[in-house]
Amino acid sequence: MKEHVLTAIRLTIALMVLLCVVYPAVVWGIGQVAFRDKANGSLIVRNGKVIGSSLIGQSFVSERFFHSRPSAAGSDGYDAAASSGSNLGPTSQKLHDRIAQSVAGYKERRPAGGIPADAVTTSGSGLDPHISPSNALAQAARVARANGMRAEEVQQMINSHTEGRFLGVFGEPRVNVLELNLALAGRAPAAP
Amino acid sequence: MTLLAILKIVGFFLLILAVTKPLGLYMRRVFSGEKTFFDPIARPLERLIYRIGGVDQRKEHDWKQYTIAMLVFNVIGLLLLYAIQRLQHLLPLNPDKMGAVAPDLSWNTAVSFVANTNWQAYAGEATMSHFTQMVGLTFQNFVSAATGIALAIALIRGIARVSGKTIGNFWVDLVRSTLWILLPIAMISAIALMSQGVVQNFRPTVEATTIEGATQKIAQGPVASQEAIKELGTNGGGFFNANSAHPYENPTPFTNLLEMFLILAIGAGLCYTLGSMVGKTRHGWAVFAAMSLLFLAGAFIASGAEQAGNPIHHRLGVAASDGNMEGKEVRFGIGDSSLFAVVTTAASCGAVNSMHDSFTPIGGSVTLLNIMLGEVIFGGVGAGMYGMILFIILAVFIAGLMVGRTPEYLGKKIEAHDVKLAMLAVLILCFCILMGSAAAAISTAGTAALNNAGPHGLSEMTYAFTSATGNNGSAFAGLSANTRFYNIGLGLAMFFGRFLMIIPLMAIAGSLVTKKKAIEGAGTFPVDGPLFTVLLVGVILIVGALTYFPVLSLGPYVEHFLMHAGKLF
């Protein structure tokens, strides 16, 4: 017994150095050399200031921009220091009311099959950086109007910002909201 | 079901099928002390670690010494992890100035990670310092997984050896699991994850100013190194509260596929290891087939239910063709979220890429049932295999009763003593799950923590005790589990579910190893064909159904019908 205790303590120390110091440090080192930007959070910097991360969703309210999904992270949504889903179940009155409210406040033209589900549901993390292409296309008319652009021009931007499935099978087509909005904000002013 | 949804499930399954033999064979070589290609790197490290630990690698343990060594190692790990959390405000690598973790939460978390459960009653980014994550939690992610593999291998030795006494050396199995299997695969995977955007840094929370002028705080940390072993070791404890739904833990469909693969790879490989070590690879494949049947059935049912979605929301005007997207990420959609949920509950992983609490009743019931069946559908690393061997013993016992012969398993007579021990291990799990859920359901401390009312509330409480006992760690996460009642109660369930099950199991190993091997005759029940596979699946389903059908009826099944009737709570 005493022998077991001594062995356990000594092995714990030896393995801890290997698994908790050497291993993460090596991964960190490789990350800082080979994937510096990604290992540090895929942050987007404009004029020396961090404006967000291309992997982390943000909320947008301006008519000029595409809007992200509703979010349950933090009290106001998209709090990337408090990731969370709503965890409301299928027969939840609260969830029903919340979706009903989002549906009532839905200003875009409704697609024939109904409102895109991702436009009125919260994601698992509350930080979903993406919306579905159908959600983006439904917002295209409003965004075009607010920016004084032609609808086709906006649709074109959505298409070029749509990422496909991995190997054609895994994942779903998606549009990164922050990147699309940055493209909108940074585009050359339209000719009068 | 769409063709694409079927392709996702089948494509993923083929990946697992492809890795089973090479990984299983490699593991056999590692634990039999045969030569492997990784020896030039691992062997010198191994020698150094034995010198520090004072381990004599030629000395073998009998089942009692093996179990005691395992328990001592885990109790010391438990105390250490408790201390790290309580003292984290005094320890380094705490850029966001996290305070000490509360005593009941520290106990819960310490048991949780030592028992390979990784139930999380806390939000990682708001509670744990980088030091606690990297040193405290990551350490247990490795060694709790290594412990599981070691125990499975010891049990397999008990089956394979004839008229023996010892079942291996715990320290050697622990170190070899770590150096030859877990560490190299985790290292490569961590790098692959970083290439996709999983973060690995030691920075404090970043403050961003959005283009609309709002402020966004973005938590950072050494995530990639922890993420890789979190999946590979079927631990499942997320760096962040949202776990693998968080884009910094699981940014792309590729990382999602990789994470699912890591979760099941070792569990699947151990089937081949079993067959190979007992000298009957067909037996290993028969066990693999039983696991695969249960896995595929769950995957198709869950995926179909989530795609069908929620009629209550469809009536509000939400597109029915989009399925149930509440709690799911757009990049994963219905298919990859449902598949991940089935993978993580089949294995006792508990990582989630979508919120199981928001699944449809049938989708959610699959995740719950997967855990209730004993985490034997590939299962936790090692734990899935030793849990499955319990069911194999019951299956051959029942087959023996049917034909009126003394049951044999691979030539070893299964006697009353062994069956009693196997039943004891199974009953401990049932007892913890049902008594724990019942205690929660009749106490105000239990029901006060609910996020959902009606049958879904019962599902939340049941899921908590099922997940804890089964050492899964996923949750119907609406439950506010960071209370004294749940921290202590679930802590006990995790502890009993892991260690009280292991003791009878090791006793079986000790009993089997001493037995002689009978020669197979015409009356021997074959354990390597489809008949055996079907019987094994049958035993698992019957034990599960008899035990849990009542509570499943009152929870998810009744909720399914109420949802279709439009009833809200």
PDB file of C-alpha atoms in Angstrom, chain B residues 3-191:
ATOM      1  CA  LEU B   3     -29.721  11.002 -49.064  1.00  0.00           C
ATOM      2  CA  LEU B   4     -27.202  13.463 -47.695  1.00  0.00           C
ATOM      3  CA  ALA B   5     -28.105  12.645 -44.074  1.00  0.00           C
ATOM      4  CA  ILE B   6     -27.608   8.944 -44.825  1.00  0.00           C
ATOM      5  CA  LEU B   7     -24.266   9.662 -46.500  1.00  0.00           C
ATOM      6  CA  LYS B   8     -23.045  11.558 -43.439  1.00  0.00           C
ATOM      7  CA  ILE B   9     -23.805   8.622 -41.127  1.00  0.00           C
ATOM      8  CA  VAL B  10     -22.505   5.929 -43.456  1.00  0.00           C
ATOM      9  CA  GLY B  11     -19.423   7.935 -44.437  1.00  0.00           C
ATOM     10  CA  PHE B  12     -18.519   8.491 -40.816  1.00  0.00           C
ATOM     11  CA  PHE B  13     -19.118   4.858 -39.934  1.00  0.00           C
ATOM     12  CA  LEU B  14     -16.820   3.706 -42.735  1.00  0.00           C
ATOM     13  CA  LEU B  15     -14.060   5.893 -41.289  1.00  0.00           C
ATOM     14  CA  ILE B  16     -14.438   4.164 -37.927  1.00  0.00           C
ATOM     15  CA  LEU B  17     -14.559   0.760 -39.584  1.00  0.00           C
ATOM     16  CA  ALA B  18     -11.340   1.543 -41.428  1.00  0.00           C
ATOM     17  CA  VAL B  19      -9.395   2.425 -38.290  1.00  0.00           C
ATOM     18  CA  THR B  20     -10.618  -0.459 -36.121  1.00  0.00           C
ATOM     19  CA  LYS B  21      -8.162  -3.127 -37.250  1.00  0.00           C
ATOM     20  CA  PRO B  22      -4.942  -1.074 -37.549  1.00  0.00           C
ATOM     21  CA  LEU B  23      -5.511   0.719 -34.250  1.00  0.00           C
ATOM     22  CA  GLY B  24      -6.666  -2.449 -32.499  1.00  0.00           C
ATOM     23  CA  LEU B  25      -3.646  -4.363 -33.675  1.00  0.00           C
ATOM     24  CA  TYR B  26      -1.344  -1.550 -32.622  1.00  0.00           C
ATOM     25  CA  MET B  27      -2.878  -1.511 -29.147  1.00  0.00           C
ATOM     26  CA  ARG B  28      -2.403  -5.258 -28.800  1.00  0.00           C
ATOM     27  CA  ARG B  29       1.258  -4.857 -29.663  1.00  0.00           C
ATOM     28  CA  VAL B  30       1.651  -2.019 -27.166  1.00  0.00           C
ATOM     29  CA  PHE B  31       0.159  -3.988 -24.283  1.00  0.00           C
ATOM     30  CA  SER B  32       1.840  -7.266 -25.123  1.00  0.00           C
ATOM     31  CA  GLY B  33       5.213  -5.522 -25.147  1.00  0.00           C
ATOM     32  CA  GLU B  34       5.744  -6.297 -28.831  1.00  0.00           C
ATOM     33  CA  LYS B  35       7.704  -4.023 -31.153  1.00  0.00           C
ATOM     34  CA  THR B  36       5.908  -1.002 -32.620  1.00  0.00           C
ATOM     35  CA  PHE B  37       7.048   1.749 -34.953  1.00  0.00           C
ATOM     36  CA  PHE B  38       6.704   4.296 -32.164  1.00  0.00           C
ATOM     37  CA  ASP B  39       9.206   2.565 -29.837  1.00  0.00           C
ATOM     38  CA  PRO B  40      12.234   4.731 -30.711  1.00  0.00           C
ATOM     39  CA  ILE B  41      10.449   7.793 -29.270  1.00  0.00           C
ATOM     40  CA  ALA B  42       8.326   6.245 -26.528  1.00  0.00           C
ATOM     41  CA  ARG B  43      10.734   3.662 -25.108  1.00  0.00           C
ATOM     42  CA  PRO B  44      13.342   6.112 -23.720  1.00  0.00           C
ATOM     43  CA  LEU B  45      10.579   8.276 -22.236  1.00  0.00           C
ATOM     44  CA  GLU B  46       9.001   5.194 -20.702  1.00  0.00           C
ATOM     45  CA  ARG B  47      12.263   4.155 -19.065  1.00  0.00           C
ATOM     46  CA  LEU B  48      12.762   7.636 -17.652  1.00  0.00           C
ATOM     47  CA  ILE B  49       9.249   7.700 -16.201  1.00  0.00           C
ATOM     48  CA  TYR B  50       9.690   4.279 -14.581  1.00  0.00           C
ATOM     49  CA  ARG B  51      12.957   5.446 -13.036  1.00  0.00           C
ATOM     50  CA  ILE B  52      11.264   8.503 -11.556  1.00  0.00           C
ATOM     51  CA  GLY B  53       8.266   6.470 -10.410  1.00  0.00           C
ATOM     52  CA  GLY B  54      10.285   3.548  -9.086  1.00  0.00           C
ATOM     53  CA  VAL B  55       8.292   1.102 -11.214  1.00  0.00           C
ATOM     54  CA  ASP B  56       9.586  -2.409 -11.823  1.00  0.00           C
ATOM     55  CA  GLN B  57       8.006  -3.191 -15.159  1.00  0.00           C
ATOM     56  CA  ARG B  58       8.601  -6.935 -14.934  1.00  0.00           C
ATOM     57  CA  LYS B  59       6.522  -7.277 -11.782  1.00  0.00           C
ATOM     58  CA  GLU B  60       2.876  -8.149 -12.390  1.00  0.00           C
ATOM     59  CA  HIS B  61      -0.168  -7.576 -10.150  1.00  0.00           C
ATOM     60  CA  ASP B  62      -2.978  -9.907  -9.183  1.00  0.00           C
ATOM     61  CA  TRP B  63      -6.458  -8.387  -9.478  1.00  0.00           C
ATOM     62  CA  LYS B  64      -6.465  -6.946  -5.965  1.00  0.00           C
ATOM     63  CA  GLN B  65      -3.067  -5.258  -6.255  1.00  0.00           C
ATOM     64  CA  TYR B  66      -4.028  -3.967  -9.698  1.00  0.00           C
ATOM     65  CA  THR B  67      -7.276  -2.485  -8.391  1.00  0.00           C
ATOM     66  CA  ILE B  68      -5.636  -0.977  -5.310  1.00  0.00           C
ATOM     67  CA  ALA B  69      -2.897   0.644  -7.403  1.00  0.00           C
ATOM     68  CA  MET B  70      -5.573   2.102  -9.697  1.00  0.00           C
ATOM     69  CA  LEU B  71      -7.639   3.402  -6.783  1.00  0.00           C
ATOM     70  CA  VAL B  72      -4.636   4.937  -5.014  1.00  0.00           C
ATOM     71  CA  PHE B  73      -3.554   6.698  -8.181  1.00  0.00           C
ATOM     72  CA  ASN B  74      -7.047   8.060  -8.773  1.00  0.00           C
ATOM     73  CA  VAL B  75      -7.616   9.209  -5.199  1.00  0.00           C
ATOM     74  CA  ILE B  76      -4.346  11.137  -5.254  1.00  0.00           C
ATOM     75  CA  GLY B  77      -5.418  12.673  -8.570  1.00  0.00           C
ATOM     76  CA  LEU B  78      -8.748  13.615  -7.023  1.00  0.00           C
ATOM     77  CA  LEU B  79      -7.142  15.375  -4.058  1.00  0.00           C
ATOM     78  CA  LEU B  80      -4.689  17.179  -6.304  1.00  0.00           C
ATOM     79  CA  LEU B  81      -7.383  18.452  -8.676  1.00  0.00           C
ATOM     80  CA  TYR B  82      -9.497  19.592  -5.738  1.00  0.00           C
ATOM     81  CA  ALA B  83      -6.524  21.512  -4.329  1.00  0.00           C
ATOM     82  CA  ILE B  84      -5.677  23.153  -7.660  1.00  0.00           C
ATOM     83  CA  GLN B  85      -9.208  24.541  -8.001  1.00  0.00           C
ATOM     84  CA  ARG B  86      -9.375  25.763  -4.427  1.00  0.00           C
ATOM     85  CA  LEU B  87      -5.994  27.507  -4.806  1.00  0.00           C
ATOM     86  CA  GLN B  88      -6.246  28.741  -8.409  1.00  0.00           C
ATOM     87  CA  HIS B  89      -6.266  32.423  -7.348  1.00  0.00           C
ATOM     88  CA  LEU B  90      -2.763  31.883  -5.915  1.00  0.00           C
ATOM     89  CA  LEU B  91      -1.449  29.897  -8.881  1.00  0.00           C
ATOM     90  CA  PRO B  92       0.074  31.251 -12.122  1.00  0.00           C
ATOM     91  CA  LEU B  93      -1.517  31.579 -15.598  1.00  0.00           C
ATOM     92  CA  ASN B  94      -4.617  33.347 -14.398  1.00  0.00           C
ATOM     93  CA  PRO B  95      -4.750  36.473 -16.577  1.00  0.00           C
ATOM     94  CA  ASP B  96      -8.481  37.024 -16.047  1.00  0.00           C
ATOM     95  CA  LYS B  97      -8.054  36.868 -12.230  1.00  0.00           C
ATOM     96  CA  MET B  98     -10.465  34.010 -11.564  1.00  0.00           C
ATOM     97  CA  GLY B  99     -11.193  33.452  -7.867  1.00  0.00           C
ATOM     98  CA  ALA B 100     -10.986  30.172  -5.969  1.00  0.00           C
ATOM     99  CA  VAL B 101     -13.613  27.623  -7.021  1.00  0.00           C
ATOM    100  CA  ALA B 102     -16.270  26.911  -4.352  1.00  0.00           C
ATOM    101  CA  PRO B 103     -15.798  23.727  -2.260  1.00  0.00           C
ATOM    102  CA  ASP B 104     -18.856  21.797  -3.500  1.00  0.00           C
ATOM    103  CA  LEU B 105     -18.170  22.707  -7.119  1.00  0.00           C
ATOM    104  CA  SER B 106     -14.486  21.755  -6.713  1.00  0.00           C
ATOM    105  CA  TRP B 107     -15.492  18.349  -5.347  1.00  0.00           C
ATOM    106  CA  ASN B 108     -17.929  17.827  -8.181  1.00  0.00           C
ATOM    107  CA  THR B 109     -15.432  18.840 -10.838  1.00  0.00           C
ATOM    108  CA  ALA B 110     -12.601  16.820  -9.310  1.00  0.00           C
ATOM    109  CA  VAL B 111     -14.665  13.616  -9.202  1.00  0.00           C
ATOM    110  CA  SER B 112     -16.031  14.412 -12.620  1.00  0.00           C
ATOM    111  CA  PHE B 113     -12.650  14.579 -14.344  1.00  0.00           C
ATOM    112  CA  VAL B 114     -11.052  11.737 -12.385  1.00  0.00           C
ATOM    113  CA  ALA B 115     -14.004   9.484 -13.250  1.00  0.00           C
ATOM    114  CA  ASN B 116     -13.647  10.315 -16.973  1.00  0.00           C
ATOM    115  CA  THR B 117     -17.076  11.955 -16.849  1.00  0.00           C
ATOM    116  CA  ASN B 118     -16.355  15.648 -17.286  1.00  0.00           C
ATOM    117  CA  TRP B 119     -19.779  16.702 -16.156  1.00  0.00           C
ATOM    118  CA  GLN B 120     -19.477  20.459 -15.900  1.00  0.00           C
ATOM    119  CA  ALA B 121     -21.533  22.374 -13.388  1.00  0.00           C
ATOM    120  CA  TYR B 122     -19.540  25.505 -14.262  1.00  0.00           C
ATOM    121  CA  ALA B 123     -18.923  27.664 -17.317  1.00  0.00           C
ATOM    122  CA  GLY B 124     -15.244  27.158 -18.179  1.00  0.00           C
ATOM    123  CA  GLU B 125     -14.495  30.632 -19.495  1.00  0.00           C
ATOM    124  CA  ALA B 126     -15.972  32.253 -16.382  1.00  0.00           C
ATOM    125  CA  THR B 127     -14.671  29.893 -13.682  1.00  0.00           C
ATOM    126  CA  MET B 128     -11.401  28.140 -14.475  1.00  0.00           C
ATOM    127  CA  SER B 129      -7.994  29.774 -14.925  1.00  0.00           C
ATOM    128  CA  HIS B 130      -5.695  28.718 -17.769  1.00  0.00           C
ATOM    129  CA  PHE B 131      -3.610  26.879 -15.157  1.00  0.00           C
ATOM    130  CA  THR B 132      -6.558  24.897 -13.814  1.00  0.00           C
ATOM    131  CA  GLN B 133      -7.616  23.974 -17.357  1.00  0.00           C
ATOM    132  CA  MET B 134      -4.149  23.056 -18.581  1.00  0.00           C
ATOM    133  CA  VAL B 135      -2.651  21.384 -15.530  1.00  0.00           C
ATOM    134  CA  GLY B 136      -5.609  20.253 -13.444  1.00  0.00           C
ATOM    135  CA  LEU B 137      -8.191  19.234 -16.002  1.00  0.00           C
ATOM    136  CA  THR B 138      -5.962  18.218 -18.920  1.00  0.00           C
ATOM    137  CA  PHE B 139      -3.951  15.906 -16.659  1.00  0.00           C
ATOM    138  CA  GLN B 140      -7.066  13.969 -15.730  1.00  0.00           C
ATOM    139  CA  ASN B 141      -8.215  13.987 -19.361  1.00  0.00           C
ATOM    140  CA  PHE B 142      -5.129  11.914 -20.115  1.00  0.00           C
ATOM    141  CA  VAL B 143      -4.834   9.691 -17.074  1.00  0.00           C
ATOM    142  CA  SER B 144      -8.526   8.923 -16.562  1.00  0.00           C
ATOM    143  CA  ALA B 145      -8.574   7.753 -20.176  1.00  0.00           C
ATOM    144  CA  ALA B 146      -5.355   5.790 -19.669  1.00  0.00           C
ATOM    145  CA  THR B 147      -6.887   4.213 -16.552  1.00  0.00           C
ATOM    146  CA  GLY B 148      -9.907   3.094 -18.567  1.00  0.00           C
ATOM    147  CA  ILE B 149      -7.743   1.513 -21.264  1.00  0.00           C
ATOM    148  CA  ALA B 150      -5.573  -0.179 -18.625  1.00  0.00           C
ATOM    149  CA  LEU B 151      -8.593  -1.736 -16.910  1.00  0.00           C
ATOM    150  CA  ALA B 152      -9.997  -3.029 -20.195  1.00  0.00           C
ATOM    151  CA  ILE B 153      -6.663  -4.590 -21.096  1.00  0.00           C
ATOM    152  CA  ALA B 154      -6.357  -6.171 -17.638  1.00  0.00           C
ATOM    153  CA  LEU B 155      -9.807  -7.705 -17.991  1.00  0.00           C
ATOM    154  CA  ILE B 156      -8.986  -9.010 -21.466  1.00  0.00           C
ATOM    155  CA  ARG B 157      -5.815 -10.599 -20.038  1.00  0.00           C
ATOM    156  CA  GLY B 158      -7.999 -12.243 -17.409  1.00  0.00           C
ATOM    157  CA  ILE B 159     -10.006 -13.810 -20.219  1.00  0.00           C
ATOM    158  CA  ALA B 160      -7.038 -14.709 -22.391  1.00  0.00           C
ATOM    159  CA  ARG B 161      -4.667 -16.222 -19.844  1.00  0.00           C
ATOM    160  CA  VAL B 162      -5.093 -19.806 -18.727  1.00  0.00           C
ATOM    161  CA  SER B 163      -4.646 -20.956 -15.128  1.00  0.00           C
ATOM    162  CA  GLY B 164      -2.824 -17.727 -14.306  1.00  0.00           C
ATOM    163  CA  LYS B 165      -2.746 -15.461 -11.317  1.00  0.00           C
ATOM    164  CA  THR B 166      -1.727 -11.988 -12.472  1.00  0.00           C
ATOM    165  CA  ILE B 167      -3.417  -9.627 -14.929  1.00  0.00           C
ATOM    166  CA  GLY B 168      -0.610  -7.174 -15.708  1.00  0.00           C
ATOM    167  CA  ASN B 169       1.012  -4.205 -14.022  1.00  0.00           C
ATOM    168  CA  PHE B 170      -1.257  -1.179 -13.593  1.00  0.00           C
ATOM    169  CA  TRP B 171       1.582   1.340 -13.739  1.00  0.00           C
ATOM    170  CA  VAL B 172       2.945  -0.130 -16.956  1.00  0.00           C
ATOM    171  CA  ASP B 173      -0.484  -0.205 -18.612  1.00  0.00           C
ATOM    172  CA  LEU B 174      -1.125   3.378 -17.500  1.00  0.00           C
ATOM    173  CA  VAL B 175       2.163   4.697 -18.837  1.00  0.00           C
ATOM    174  CA  ARG B 176       1.984   2.721 -22.084  1.00  0.00           C
ATOM    175  CA  SER B 177      -1.577   3.912 -22.798  1.00  0.00           C
ATOM    176  CA  THR B 178      -0.372   7.454 -22.352  1.00  0.00           C
ATOM    177  CA  LEU B 179       2.908   7.348 -24.250  1.00  0.00           C
ATOM    178  CA  TRP B 180       2.037   5.053 -27.149  1.00  0.00           C
ATOM    179  CA  ILE B 181      -1.614   5.878 -27.756  1.00  0.00           C
ATOM    180  CA  LEU B 182      -3.038   9.020 -26.188  1.00  0.00           C
ATOM    181  CA  LEU B 183      -0.173  11.502 -26.386  1.00  0.00           C
ATOM    182  CA  PRO B 184       0.910  10.998 -30.009  1.00  0.00           C
ATOM    183  CA  ILE B 185      -2.641  10.966 -31.402  1.00  0.00           C
ATOM    184  CA  ALA B 186      -3.585  13.996 -29.275  1.00  0.00           C
ATOM    185  CA  MET B 187      -0.511  15.894 -30.441  1.00  0.00           C
ATOM    186  CA  ILE B 188      -1.246  15.386 -34.142  1.00  0.00           C
ATOM    187  CA  SER B 189      -4.934  16.158 -33.651  1.00  0.00           C
ATOM    188  CA  ALA B 190      -4.238  19.333 -31.693  1.00  0.00           C
ATOM    189  CA  ILE B 191      -2.136  20.613 -34.585  1.00  0.00           C
TER     190      ILE B 191
END
